[in-house]
mmCIF file of C-alpha atoms in Angstrom:
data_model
loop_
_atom_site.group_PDB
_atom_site.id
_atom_site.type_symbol
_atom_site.label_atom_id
_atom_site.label_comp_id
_atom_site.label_asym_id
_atom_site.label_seq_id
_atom_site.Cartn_x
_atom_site.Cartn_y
_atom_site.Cartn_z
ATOM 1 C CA UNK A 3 32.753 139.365 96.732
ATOM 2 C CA UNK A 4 31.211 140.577 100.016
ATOM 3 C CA UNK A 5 32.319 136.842 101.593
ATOM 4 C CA UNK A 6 36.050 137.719 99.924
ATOM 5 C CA UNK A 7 35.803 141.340 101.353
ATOM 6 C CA UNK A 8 35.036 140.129 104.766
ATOM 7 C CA UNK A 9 37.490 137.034 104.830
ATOM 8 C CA UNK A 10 40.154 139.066 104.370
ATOM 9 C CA UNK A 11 39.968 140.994 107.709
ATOM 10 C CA UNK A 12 41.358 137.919 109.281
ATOM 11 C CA UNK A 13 44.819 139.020 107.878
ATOM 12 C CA UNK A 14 44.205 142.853 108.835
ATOM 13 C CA UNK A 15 45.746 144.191 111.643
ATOM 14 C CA UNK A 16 43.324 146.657 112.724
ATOM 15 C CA UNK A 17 41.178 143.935 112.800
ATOM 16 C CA UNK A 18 42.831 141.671 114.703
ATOM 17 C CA UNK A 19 43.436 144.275 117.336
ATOM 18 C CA UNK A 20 40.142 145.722 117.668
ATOM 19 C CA UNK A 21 37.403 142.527 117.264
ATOM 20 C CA UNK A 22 39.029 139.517 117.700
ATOM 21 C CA UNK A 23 40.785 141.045 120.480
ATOM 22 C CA UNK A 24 44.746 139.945 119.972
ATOM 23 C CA UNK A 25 46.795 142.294 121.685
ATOM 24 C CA UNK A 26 48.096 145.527 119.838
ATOM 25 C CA UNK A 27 51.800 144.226 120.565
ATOM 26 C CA UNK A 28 51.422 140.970 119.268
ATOM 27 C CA UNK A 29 49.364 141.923 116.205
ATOM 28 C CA UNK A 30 52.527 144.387 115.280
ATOM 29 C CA UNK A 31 54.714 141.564 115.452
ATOM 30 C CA UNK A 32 53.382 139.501 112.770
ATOM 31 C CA UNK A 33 51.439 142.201 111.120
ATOM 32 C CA UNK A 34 54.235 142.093 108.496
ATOM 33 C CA UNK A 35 54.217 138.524 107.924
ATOM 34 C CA UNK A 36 50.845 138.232 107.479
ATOM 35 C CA UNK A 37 50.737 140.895 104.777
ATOM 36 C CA UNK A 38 53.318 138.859 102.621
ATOM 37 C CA UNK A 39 51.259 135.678 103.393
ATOM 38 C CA UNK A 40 48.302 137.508 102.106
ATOM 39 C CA UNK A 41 49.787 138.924 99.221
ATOM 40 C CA UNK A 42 51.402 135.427 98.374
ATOM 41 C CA UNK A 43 48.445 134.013 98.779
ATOM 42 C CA UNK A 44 46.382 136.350 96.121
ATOM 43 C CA UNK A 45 48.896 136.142 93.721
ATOM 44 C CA UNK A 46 49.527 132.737 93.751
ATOM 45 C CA UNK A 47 45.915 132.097 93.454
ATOM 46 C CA UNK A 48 45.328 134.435 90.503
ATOM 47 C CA UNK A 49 48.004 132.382 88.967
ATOM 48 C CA UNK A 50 45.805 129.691 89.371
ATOM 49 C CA UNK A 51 42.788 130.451 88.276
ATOM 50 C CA UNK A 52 44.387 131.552 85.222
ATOM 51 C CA UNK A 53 45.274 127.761 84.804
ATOM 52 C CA UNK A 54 41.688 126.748 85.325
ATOM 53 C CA UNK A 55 40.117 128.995 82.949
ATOM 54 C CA UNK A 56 42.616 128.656 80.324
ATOM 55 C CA UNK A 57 42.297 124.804 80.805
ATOM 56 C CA UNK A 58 38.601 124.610 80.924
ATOM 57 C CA UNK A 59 39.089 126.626 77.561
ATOM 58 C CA UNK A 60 40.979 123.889 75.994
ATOM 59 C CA UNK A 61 38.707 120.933 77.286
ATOM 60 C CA UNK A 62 35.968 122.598 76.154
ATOM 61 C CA UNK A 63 37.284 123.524 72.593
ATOM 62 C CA UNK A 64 39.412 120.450 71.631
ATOM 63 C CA UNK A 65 38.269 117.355 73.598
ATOM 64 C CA UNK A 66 39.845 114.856 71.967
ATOM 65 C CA UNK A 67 43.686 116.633 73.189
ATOM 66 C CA UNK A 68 46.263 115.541 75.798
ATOM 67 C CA UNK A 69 44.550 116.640 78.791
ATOM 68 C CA UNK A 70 47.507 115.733 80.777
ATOM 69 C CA UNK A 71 49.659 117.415 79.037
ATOM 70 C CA UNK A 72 47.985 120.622 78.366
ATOM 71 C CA UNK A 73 47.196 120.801 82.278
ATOM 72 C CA UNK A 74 51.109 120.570 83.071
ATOM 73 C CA UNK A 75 51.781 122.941 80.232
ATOM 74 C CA UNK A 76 49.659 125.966 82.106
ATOM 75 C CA UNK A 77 50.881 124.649 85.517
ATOM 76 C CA UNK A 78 54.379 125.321 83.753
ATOM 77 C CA UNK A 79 53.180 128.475 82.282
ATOM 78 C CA UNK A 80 51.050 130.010 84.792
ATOM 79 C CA UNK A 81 52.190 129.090 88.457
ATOM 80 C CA UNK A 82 55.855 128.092 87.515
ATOM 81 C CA UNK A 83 55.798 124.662 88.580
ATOM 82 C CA UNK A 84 58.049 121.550 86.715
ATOM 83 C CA UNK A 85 55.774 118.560 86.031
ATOM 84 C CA UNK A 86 57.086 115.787 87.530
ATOM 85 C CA UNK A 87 58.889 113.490 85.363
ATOM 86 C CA UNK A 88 57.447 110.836 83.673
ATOM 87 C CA UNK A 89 53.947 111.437 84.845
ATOM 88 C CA UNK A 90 50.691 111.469 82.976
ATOM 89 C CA UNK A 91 48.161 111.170 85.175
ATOM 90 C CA UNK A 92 44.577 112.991 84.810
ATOM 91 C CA UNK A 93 45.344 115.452 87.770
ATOM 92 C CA UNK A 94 43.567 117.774 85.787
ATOM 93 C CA UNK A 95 40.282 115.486 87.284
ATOM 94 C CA UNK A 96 41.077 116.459 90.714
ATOM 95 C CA UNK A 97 39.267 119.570 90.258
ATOM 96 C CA UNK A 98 36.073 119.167 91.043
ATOM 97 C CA UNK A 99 35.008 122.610 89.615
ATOM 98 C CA UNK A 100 35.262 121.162 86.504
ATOM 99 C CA UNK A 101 32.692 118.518 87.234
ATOM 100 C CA UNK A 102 30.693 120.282 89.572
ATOM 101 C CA UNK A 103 30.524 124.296 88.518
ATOM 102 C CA UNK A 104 32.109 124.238 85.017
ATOM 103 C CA UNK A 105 32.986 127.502 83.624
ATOM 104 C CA UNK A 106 33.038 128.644 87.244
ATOM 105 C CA UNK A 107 36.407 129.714 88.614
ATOM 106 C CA UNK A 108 36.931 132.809 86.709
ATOM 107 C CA UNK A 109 34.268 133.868 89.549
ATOM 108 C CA UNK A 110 36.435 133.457 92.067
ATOM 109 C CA UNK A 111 39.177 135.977 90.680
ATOM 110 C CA UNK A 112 36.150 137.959 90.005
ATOM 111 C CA UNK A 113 34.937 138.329 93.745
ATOM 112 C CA UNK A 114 38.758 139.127 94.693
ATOM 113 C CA UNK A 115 38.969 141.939 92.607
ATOM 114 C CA UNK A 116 35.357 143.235 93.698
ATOM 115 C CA UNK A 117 36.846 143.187 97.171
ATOM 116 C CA UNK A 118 39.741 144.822 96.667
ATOM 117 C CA UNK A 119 37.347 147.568 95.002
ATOM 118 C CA UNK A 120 34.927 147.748 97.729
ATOM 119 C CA UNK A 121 37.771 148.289 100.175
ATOM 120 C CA UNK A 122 38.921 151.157 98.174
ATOM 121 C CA UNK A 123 35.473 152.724 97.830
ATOM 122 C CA UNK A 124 34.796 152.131 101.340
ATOM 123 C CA UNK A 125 38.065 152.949 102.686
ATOM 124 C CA UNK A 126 38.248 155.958 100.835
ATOM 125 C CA UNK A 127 35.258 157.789 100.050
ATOM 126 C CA UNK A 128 33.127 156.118 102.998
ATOM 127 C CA UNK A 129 35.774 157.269 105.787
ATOM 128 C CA UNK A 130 38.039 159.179 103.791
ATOM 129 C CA UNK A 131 40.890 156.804 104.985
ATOM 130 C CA UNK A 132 44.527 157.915 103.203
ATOM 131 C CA UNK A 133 45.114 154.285 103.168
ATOM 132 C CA UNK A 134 41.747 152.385 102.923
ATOM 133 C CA UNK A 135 43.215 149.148 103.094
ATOM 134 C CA UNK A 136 44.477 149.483 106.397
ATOM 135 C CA UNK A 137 40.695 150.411 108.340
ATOM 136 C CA UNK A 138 39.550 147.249 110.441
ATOM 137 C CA UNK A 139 36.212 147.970 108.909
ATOM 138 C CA UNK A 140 34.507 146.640 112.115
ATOM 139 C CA UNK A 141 31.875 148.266 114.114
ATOM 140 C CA UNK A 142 30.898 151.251 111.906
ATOM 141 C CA UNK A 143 27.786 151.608 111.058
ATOM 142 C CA UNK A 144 28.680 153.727 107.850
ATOM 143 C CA UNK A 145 30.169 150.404 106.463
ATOM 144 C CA UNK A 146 26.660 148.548 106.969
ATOM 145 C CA UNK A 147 25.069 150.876 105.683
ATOM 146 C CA UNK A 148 27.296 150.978 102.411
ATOM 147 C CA UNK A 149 26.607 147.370 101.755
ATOM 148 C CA UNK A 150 23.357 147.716 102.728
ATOM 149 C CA UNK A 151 22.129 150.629 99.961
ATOM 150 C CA UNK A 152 24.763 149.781 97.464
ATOM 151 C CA UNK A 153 24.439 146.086 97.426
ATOM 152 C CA UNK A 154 22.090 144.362 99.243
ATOM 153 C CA UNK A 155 19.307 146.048 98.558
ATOM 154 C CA UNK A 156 19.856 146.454 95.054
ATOM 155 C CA UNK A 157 20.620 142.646 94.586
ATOM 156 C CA UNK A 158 19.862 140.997 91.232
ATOM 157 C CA UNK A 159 17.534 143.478 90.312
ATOM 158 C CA UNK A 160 20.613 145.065 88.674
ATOM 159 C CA UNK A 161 22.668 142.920 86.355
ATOM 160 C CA UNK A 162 25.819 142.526 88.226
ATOM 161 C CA UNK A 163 28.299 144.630 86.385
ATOM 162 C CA UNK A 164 25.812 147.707 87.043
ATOM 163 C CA UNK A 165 25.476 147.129 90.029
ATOM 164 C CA UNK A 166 29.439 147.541 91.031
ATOM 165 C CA UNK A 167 29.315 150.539 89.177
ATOM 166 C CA UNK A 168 26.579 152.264 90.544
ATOM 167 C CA UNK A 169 27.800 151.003 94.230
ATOM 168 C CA UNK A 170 31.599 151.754 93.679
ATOM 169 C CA UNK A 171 31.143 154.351 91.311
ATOM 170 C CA UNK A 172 33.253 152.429 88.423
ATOM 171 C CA UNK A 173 33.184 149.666 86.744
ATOM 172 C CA UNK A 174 34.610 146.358 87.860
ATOM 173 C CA UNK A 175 38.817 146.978 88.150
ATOM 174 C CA UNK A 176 41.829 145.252 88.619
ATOM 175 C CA UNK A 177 43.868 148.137 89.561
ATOM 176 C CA UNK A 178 42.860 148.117 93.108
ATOM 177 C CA UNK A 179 43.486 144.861 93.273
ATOM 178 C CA UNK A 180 47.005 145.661 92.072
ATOM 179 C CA UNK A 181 46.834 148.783 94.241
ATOM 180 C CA UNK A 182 46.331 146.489 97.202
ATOM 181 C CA UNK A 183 48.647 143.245 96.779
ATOM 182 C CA UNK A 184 51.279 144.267 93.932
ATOM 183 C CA UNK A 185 51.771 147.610 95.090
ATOM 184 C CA UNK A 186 52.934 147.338 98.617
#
């Protein structure tokens, strides 16, 4: 989640402006575009992970099932894609996740929503930002020291979901997540 958090600043304008130095003029211009990129991006993603849990799901539960099919009938479902005609391949297989980190993905959604969260608790009750989505979050020392007490240093001795809440004050939520990409 903290990778996600940071990862995201290259897309934020403030950012951009103030650490890896592009010039305030240039960062307005496409400050727009990137924040549809960004939001495309999320969203299409979620879209996609809800494939790869859902199809896990059914690989796991019914083995001996059209794979092919019931990976092109999420595609379908989820992302809004047309299978191409006449093709049953295993494209399913191309995921290595499934080989590799099984039952994995879902974690992926998971750190993306934590950011979003983090971003409001920093933005917001941190520097009191009206819109804390919008702070560069660069060269504060407030910010390190957030991660540092409310995170870090905890680590695993908390079991994970305690651990958000005691660090953003909530549990984990997907409404700043929504707040942040389907809101705007």
């Amino acid at each position: 989640a903290v990778a996600a958090f940071f990862g995201r600043l290259a897309g934020n304008f403030k950012w951009l402006v103030q650490v890896a130095g592009v010039l305030e003029g240039d960062a307005a211009r496409f400050a727009g575009d990137v924040a549809r990129m960004n939001r495309s991006v999320q969203l299409n993603f979620s879209r996609f992970v809800q494939v790869m849990v859902r199809f896990e799901r059914g690989l796991y539960g019914d083995t001996d099932q059209d794979l092919n099919k019931l990976w092109w009938d999420l595609i379908e479902k989820y992302q809004g894609l047309t299978r191409p005609e006449g093709r049953s391949e295993p494209d399913w297989a191309c995921k290595i996740h499934i080989i590799t980190d099984p039952v994995y993905y879902h974690n992926y959604l998971i750190a993306e929503l934590l950011a979003s969260q983090f971003a409001e608790t920093i933005g917001s009750k941190v520097l009191k930002l009206h819109d804390p989505y919008s702070a560069s979050f660069a060269d504060n020392p407030r910010i390190g020291k957030f991660f540092k007490e409310r995170v870090f240093h905890p680590g695993s001795s908390l079991p994970w979901n305690e651990m958000i809440q005691k660090a953003t004050g909530e549990n984990l939520s997907a409404k700043y997540y929504a707040k942040q990409f389907l809101e705007k």
